Coordinates of C-alpha atoms and ligand atoms in Angstrom, one line a residue:
M561 CA -36.8 3.7 3.6
S562 CA -35.6 6.7 5.7
S563 CA -36.5 10.2 4.6
K564 CA -32.8 10.8 4.2
K565 CA -32.4 8.1 1.7
I566 CA -35.3 9.4 -0.4
V567 CA -33.8 12.9 -0.4
N568 CA -30.5 11.3 -1.7
I569 CA -32.3 9.4 -4.5
I570 CA -34.1 12.6 -5.7
A571 CA -30.9 14.5 -5.6
Y572 CA -29.4 11.7 -7.9
I573 CA -32.3 11.9 -10.3
F574 CA -32.0 15.7 -10.3
I575 CA -28.2 15.4 -11.0
A576 CA -28.8 12.9 -13.7
V577 CA -31.4 15.1 -15.4
I578 CA -28.9 18.0 -15.4
L579 CA -26.2 15.9 -16.9
I580 CA -28.4 14.6 -19.7
F581 CA -29.5 18.2 -20.3
V582 CA -25.9 19.5 -20.6
F583 CA -24.9 16.6 -22.7
T584 CA -27.8 16.9 -25.1
K585 CA -27.6 20.6 -25.4
G586 CA -23.8 21.0 -26.0
K587 CA -21.8 19.2 -28.7
P588 CA -21.0 15.8 -27.3
V589 CA -17.3 15.5 -26.4
E590 CA -16.3 12.0 -26.5
K591 CA -14.2 10.7 -23.6
P592 CA -11.1 9.0 -24.8
A593 CA -10.0 5.5 -23.6
S594 CA -6.8 6.3 -21.7
S595 CA -4.0 4.9 -19.8
E596 CA -0.7 5.8 -18.2
I597 CA 1.8 3.1 -17.6
Y598 CA 5.5 2.8 -16.7
S599 CA 7.4 0.8 -19.3
M600 CA 10.6 1.2 -21.3
N601 CA 12.1 3.2 -18.4
T602 CA 9.5 5.9 -18.9
I603 CA 5.9 7.1 -18.5
C604 CA 3.7 6.2 -21.4
D605 CA 0.5 8.0 -21.9
L606 CA -2.3 6.8 -24.2
E607 CA -5.5 8.5 -25.3
I608 CA -7.5 6.9 -27.9
Y609 CA -10.9 8.0 -29.5
G610 CA -13.4 6.2 -31.7
K611 CA -15.7 3.2 -31.7
D612 CA -13.1 0.6 -31.0
K613 CA -11.0 2.7 -28.4
E614 CA -11.1 0.2 -25.6
A615 CA -9.9 -2.7 -27.7
A616 CA -7.4 -0.5 -29.5
L617 CA -6.1 0.7 -25.9
Q618 CA -5.7 -2.8 -24.8
K619 CA -3.8 -3.9 -27.9
S620 CA -1.6 -0.8 -27.6
V621 CA -0.7 -1.4 -24.0
S622 CA -0.1 -5.1 -24.8
L623 CA 2.4 -4.0 -27.6
I624 CA 4.2 -1.8 -25.2
N625 CA 4.5 -4.5 -22.7
T626 CA 5.5 -7.2 -25.1
I627 CA 8.3 -5.0 -26.8
N628 CA 9.5 -3.9 -23.5
G629 CA 9.8 -7.6 -22.5
I630 CA 12.1 -8.0 -25.5
V631 CA 14.3 -5.1 -25.2
D632 CA 14.7 -4.9 -21.3
D633 CA 18.3 -5.6 -20.8
F634 CA 18.0 -6.4 -17.0
S635 CA 15.3 -9.0 -17.5
P636 CA 17.0 -12.5 -18.0
E637 CA 13.9 -13.5 -19.9
S638 CA 14.5 -10.8 -22.6
D639 CA 16.0 -11.4 -26.1
V640 CA 18.4 -8.5 -25.5
Y641 CA 19.7 -9.9 -22.3
K642 CA 20.3 -13.4 -23.7
I643 CA 22.0 -12.0 -26.8
N644 CA 24.3 -10.0 -24.5
E645 CA 24.9 -12.9 -22.1
N646 CA 26.0 -15.0 -24.9
A647 CA 28.1 -12.6 -26.8
G648 CA 31.2 -14.3 -28.3
I649 CA 29.7 -17.7 -27.2
H650 CA 26.8 -18.7 -29.4
P651 CA 23.9 -17.4 -31.4
V652 CA 20.5 -17.0 -29.6
K653 CA 17.1 -17.7 -30.9
V654 CA 15.0 -14.5 -30.8
S655 CA 11.6 -13.2 -31.8
K656 CA 10.8 -11.8 -35.3
T657 CA 10.4 -8.4 -33.5
T658 CA 13.8 -8.5 -32.1
I659 CA 15.2 -9.1 -35.6
D660 CA 13.0 -6.4 -37.1
I661 CA 14.3 -3.8 -34.5
L662 CA 17.8 -4.9 -35.0
E663 CA 17.6 -4.7 -38.8
K664 CA 16.3 -1.1 -38.6
A665 CA 18.8 -0.2 -36.0
I666 CA 21.7 -1.4 -38.2
Q667 CA 20.2 0.4 -41.3
I668 CA 20.3 3.7 -39.3
A669 CA 23.8 3.0 -38.0
K670 CA 24.9 2.6 -41.6
Q671 CA 23.2 5.7 -42.7
T672 CA 24.6 7.9 -39.9
N673 CA 28.1 6.5 -40.2
G674 CA 27.8 4.9 -36.9
A675 CA 26.6 7.9 -34.8
F676 CA 23.7 5.8 -33.9
D677 CA 25.1 2.4 -32.8
P678 CA 22.9 -0.3 -31.1
T679 CA 26.0 -1.9 -29.7
I680 CA 26.7 1.2 -27.4
R681 CA 26.1 -0.8 -24.3
P682 CA 29.6 -1.2 -23.0
L683 CA 30.1 2.6 -23.0
L684 CA 26.7 3.2 -21.1
V685 CA 28.0 0.6 -18.6
I686 CA 31.3 2.4 -17.8
W687 CA 29.7 5.8 -17.5
G688 CA 27.3 4.4 -15.0
F689 CA 24.1 4.9 -17.0
K690 CA 23.2 1.2 -16.6
N691 CA 23.2 1.0 -12.8
K692 CA 22.8 4.7 -12.1
N693 CA 26.2 4.9 -10.3
Y694 CA 27.2 7.7 -12.5
R695 CA 31.0 8.1 -12.9
V696 CA 33.6 9.5 -15.3
P697 CA 35.6 6.5 -16.5
T698 CA 39.4 6.5 -17.1
E699 CA 40.7 7.0 -20.6
E700 CA 41.9 3.5 -20.6
E701 CA 38.4 2.2 -19.7
I702 CA 37.1 4.3 -22.6
K703 CA 39.5 2.9 -24.9
A704 CA 38.8 -0.7 -24.0
A705 CA 35.0 -0.1 -24.3
L706 CA 35.4 1.6 -27.7
K707 CA 36.9 -1.7 -29.1
L708 CA 33.6 -3.3 -28.2
I709 CA 31.3 -0.9 -30.0
S710 CA 30.6 -2.1 -33.5
Y711 CA 27.2 -2.8 -35.1
Q712 CA 29.1 -4.7 -37.8
D713 CA 29.5 -7.5 -35.1
I714 CA 25.7 -8.1 -35.0
V715 CA 25.1 -11.3 -36.9
I716 CA 21.6 -12.0 -37.8
N717 CA 20.4 -15.3 -39.2
K718 CA 16.9 -14.8 -40.6
A719 CA 16.5 -18.5 -41.6
D720 CA 17.2 -19.7 -37.9
N721 CA 15.8 -16.5 -36.2
T722 CA 19.1 -16.2 -34.3
V723 CA 21.3 -13.2 -33.4
F724 CA 24.9 -13.4 -32.4
L725 CA 27.3 -10.8 -31.1
K726 CA 30.8 -11.7 -32.4
H727 CA 33.0 -10.9 -29.3
K728 CA 32.8 -11.4 -25.6
G729 CA 31.9 -8.2 -23.8
E730 CA 29.8 -6.7 -26.6
G731 CA 26.4 -5.7 -25.7
I732 CA 23.3 -4.4 -27.4
D733 CA 21.1 -1.4 -26.1
L734 CA 18.0 -0.5 -28.0
G735 CA 17.0 2.5 -25.9
G736 CA 17.5 4.9 -28.6
I737 CA 15.0 3.1 -31.1
A738 CA 12.6 0.9 -29.2
K739 CA 10.1 3.4 -28.2
G740 CA 9.8 4.8 -31.8
Y741 CA 9.6 1.4 -33.1
T742 CA 6.8 0.5 -30.6
L743 CA 4.9 3.6 -31.9
D744 CA 5.1 2.3 -35.4
R745 CA 3.5 -1.0 -34.3
I746 CA 0.8 0.9 -32.4
K747 CA 0.0 3.0 -35.3
E748 CA -0.2 -0.2 -37.4
A749 CA -2.6 -1.7 -34.9
L750 CA -4.7 1.4 -34.7
D751 CA -5.2 1.2 -38.5
N752 CA -7.0 -2.1 -38.0
F753 CA -9.5 -0.6 -35.5
N754 CA -12.3 1.9 -35.9
I755 CA -10.4 4.9 -34.3
T756 CA -10.9 8.5 -35.1
S757 CA -7.9 10.0 -33.1
A758 CA -5.2 9.2 -30.8
L759 CA -2.2 10.6 -29.0
I760 CA 0.5 8.2 -27.6
N761 CA 3.4 9.6 -25.7
M762 CA 6.2 7.4 -24.6
G763 CA 8.7 9.6 -22.7
G764 CA 9.0 12.3 -25.4
N765 CA 8.4 10.0 -28.3
V766 CA 5.0 11.0 -29.6
L767 CA 2.5 9.5 -32.0
T768 CA -0.3 11.8 -33.2
Y769 CA -3.0 9.7 -35.0
K770 CA -5.4 11.3 -37.4
N771 CA -6.6 14.6 -36.1
P772 CA -7.6 15.5 -32.6
P773 CA -11.2 15.6 -31.5
N774 CA -12.6 19.0 -32.3
S775 CA -9.5 20.4 -34.1
S776 CA -7.8 20.0 -37.4
V777 CA -4.2 20.3 -36.0
W778 CA -2.1 19.0 -33.1
R779 CA -0.2 21.5 -31.0
I780 CA 2.7 19.6 -29.4
G781 CA 4.9 21.6 -26.9
I782 CA 8.7 21.8 -27.2
K783 CA 10.0 21.3 -23.7
N784 CA 12.3 23.9 -22.2
P785 CA 15.6 22.0 -22.0
R786 CA 16.8 24.2 -19.2
G787 CA 14.0 24.6 -16.7
N788 CA 10.2 24.3 -16.6
G789 CA 7.6 25.0 -19.2
I790 CA 7.9 24.9 -23.0
R791 CA 10.0 26.8 -25.5
G792 CA 7.9 26.4 -28.6
I793 CA 5.1 24.7 -30.3
I794 CA 5.1 22.2 -33.2
T795 CA 1.9 22.3 -35.2
V796 CA 1.2 19.0 -37.0
K797 CA -1.6 17.7 -39.1
G798 CA -2.7 14.1 -39.0
T799 CA -0.5 11.0 -38.3
K800 CA 3.1 11.8 -37.3
F801 CA 5.9 10.8 -35.1
I802 CA 7.7 13.4 -33.0
S803 CA 10.8 12.3 -31.3
T804 CA 13.0 14.3 -28.9
S805 CA 16.6 13.6 -27.7
G806 CA 18.1 15.9 -25.1
D807 CA 20.8 16.2 -22.4
Y808 CA 18.2 17.2 -19.6
E809 CA 16.4 14.0 -18.8
R810 CA 19.2 11.5 -18.0
Y811 CA 22.5 13.1 -17.0
F812 CA 24.9 13.8 -14.3
I813 CA 27.1 16.8 -13.4
K814 CA 30.7 16.2 -12.3
N815 CA 33.1 19.2 -11.7
G816 CA 30.6 21.5 -13.4
V817 CA 30.5 19.4 -16.5
R818 CA 27.2 17.8 -17.8
Y819 CA 27.4 14.2 -19.0
C820 CA 24.3 12.9 -20.6
H821 CA 23.0 9.5 -21.5
I822 CA 23.6 9.8 -25.4
I823 CA 27.2 8.8 -26.0
N824 CA 29.3 9.5 -29.1
P825 CA 30.4 6.0 -30.4
K826 CA 33.5 7.5 -31.9
T827 CA 34.9 9.3 -28.8
G828 CA 33.3 7.2 -26.2
K829 CA 32.1 10.3 -24.3
P830 CA 28.6 11.8 -23.8
A831 CA 27.7 13.9 -26.8
R832 CA 27.6 17.7 -26.1
K833 CA 27.3 19.6 -29.3
I834 CA 23.6 20.5 -28.8
I835 CA 21.1 20.6 -26.0
S836 CA 18.1 19.0 -27.6
I837 CA 16.7 18.0 -30.9
T838 CA 13.2 17.1 -32.1
V839 CA 12.6 15.0 -35.3
V840 CA 9.3 15.1 -37.0
S841 CA 8.8 11.9 -39.2
D842 CA 6.4 9.5 -40.8
K843 CA 8.2 6.6 -39.3
G844 CA 8.6 6.1 -35.6
Y845 CA 11.7 4.2 -35.4
L846 CA 13.4 6.5 -37.9
G847 CA 12.5 9.6 -35.9
D848 CA 13.6 8.0 -32.6
A849 CA 16.9 6.7 -33.9
L850 CA 17.6 9.9 -35.9
S851 CA 17.0 12.2 -33.0
T852 CA 19.7 10.3 -31.1
A853 CA 22.1 10.2 -34.1
F854 CA 21.6 14.0 -34.7
F855 CA 22.2 14.7 -31.1
V856 CA 25.6 13.0 -31.5
K857 CA 26.4 14.7 -34.9
G858 CA 25.1 18.2 -33.9
K859 CA 23.2 21.0 -35.7
E860 CA 24.9 21.2 -39.1
F861 CA 24.6 17.5 -39.8
A862 CA 21.0 17.6 -38.6
L863 CA 20.1 20.6 -40.9
Q864 CA 22.0 19.2 -43.8
N865 CA 20.6 15.6 -43.6
A866 CA 16.9 16.4 -42.7
T867 CA 15.6 16.2 -46.2
R868 CA 17.7 13.1 -47.1
F869 CA 15.8 11.2 -44.4
N870 CA 12.5 13.0 -45.2
V871 CA 12.2 14.4 -41.7
G872 CA 11.9 17.8 -40.1
V873 CA 14.2 19.0 -37.3
V874 CA 14.0 21.7 -34.6
G875 CA 16.5 21.9 -31.8
F876 CA 18.7 24.1 -29.6
D877 CA 22.4 24.3 -30.0
D878 CA 24.9 24.5 -27.1
K879 CA 24.3 28.2 -26.7
M880 CA 20.4 27.5 -26.5
T881 CA 20.0 29.2 -29.9
P882 CA 17.1 27.5 -31.8
F883 CA 17.6 26.0 -35.3
I884 CA 14.9 24.6 -37.6
S885 CA 15.2 22.8 -41.0
N886 CA 13.6 24.6 -43.9
N887 CA 11.0 21.9 -44.5
I888 CA 9.1 22.5 -41.3
K889 CA 9.7 26.3 -40.6
E890 CA 6.1 27.1 -41.1
L891 CA 5.1 24.4 -38.4
I892 CA 7.3 25.8 -35.7
T893 CA 6.7 28.6 -33.2
I894 CA 9.6 29.4 -30.9
Y895 CA 9.2 31.6 -27.8
N896 CA 12.0 33.8 -26.5
E897 CA 11.3 32.6 -23.0
A898 CA 9.8 29.6 -21.5
R899 CA 6.1 29.7 -21.0
Ligands
ADP1799 P1 15.3 8.9 -24.8 O1 15.4 7.4 -24.5 O2 15.4 9.7 -23.6 O3 14.0 9.2 -25.5 P2 16.9 8.8 -27.1 O4 16.0 8.4 -28.0 O5 18.0 9.8 -27.6 O6 16.3 9.4 -25.7 O7 17.8 7.5 -26.6 C1 18.8 7.5 -25.7 C2 19.2 6.2 -25.2 O8 19.8 5.5 -26.4 C3 20.1 6.0 -24.2 O9 19.6 6.0 -23.0 C4 20.8 4.7 -24.6 O10 20.0 3.6 -24.1 C5 20.8 4.7 -26.1 N1 22.0 5.3 -26.7 C6 23.0 6.3 -26.2 N2 23.8 6.6 -27.0 C7 23.6 5.9 -28.2 C8 24.0 6.0 -29.5 N3 25.1 6.7 -29.9 N4 23.5 5.2 -30.4 C9 22.4 4.4 -30.2 N5 21.8 4.4 -28.9 C10 22.3 5.2 -28.1
MG1800 MG1 16.0 8.7 -30.0

């Protein structure tokens, strides 16, 4: 063995001794099992603590991939693709998960008077949000697409596990509910493992699970919708779902007008009443779908309906003025400027 090698080995032992010393002296900080994956058109960050963290992480990632495989309307293998392809032709056999998401989507559609509508797809297509060739469609195109938007045309047959869209040209899009629904399923999965804490973020749809390691509250930043940094903090205790919808992630600007990816199913045009809204909820699917519905309906509706849905809301109206529902006022800090 060369003398250089011996020096290296001694150095390693020395470093190992220091590490052991530091770890045994200080309070042990557990490393989370973590992963960052791209799925459901967004970045998903997972951080899980506790004895079963590795197994729970594996299960969570697999849930994300499985549900993405169901709702991905570009993949010919997906249930949503098959339902859309066979609109007006015949019912399609689908998974139980697809039926579960659709039932929940229809429930929110009814409760929001169709502000949330899972049959929004034809409108997303004509505005170019599906192929990213953004464009302002003609009034005729909008009128024609509006005729195809109707959640009442989703026919679910639970005995056969089939779904049918009544008319040709109709199409389902679950982009406004799938991430929140997936977080519900992840939460359920975590309950069956020995997990002390977890934070799952799917592109602005967040699950806080139990409390953070070394703290009794989670502090979740409210993104600045017009620029970098954050405009506030939401303080939450324990397991919650926090969903944000805004006009600043997916949009285009034409002749000085901003057109975003959330479309008002009544007018056929991108919603523009507010800039962003965050919903704090005990149910992931509910928070996700409601953030989209409230974005369409605007500030007054959101504030008036928050308690009815047992959720809290915080957002910015079209003048960037913040608004907060009374039931979560004490949980919110808003900064005058981005930080
Ligand atoms: P994000 O997907 O950025 O988290 P949302 O939860 O608000 O934001 O979902 C927006 C997505 O929902 C759109 O990209 C589209 O797929 C779909 N969508 C757009 N408008 C509506 C609507 N009125 N009802 C239901 N889904 C919608
Ligand atoms: Mg949403």
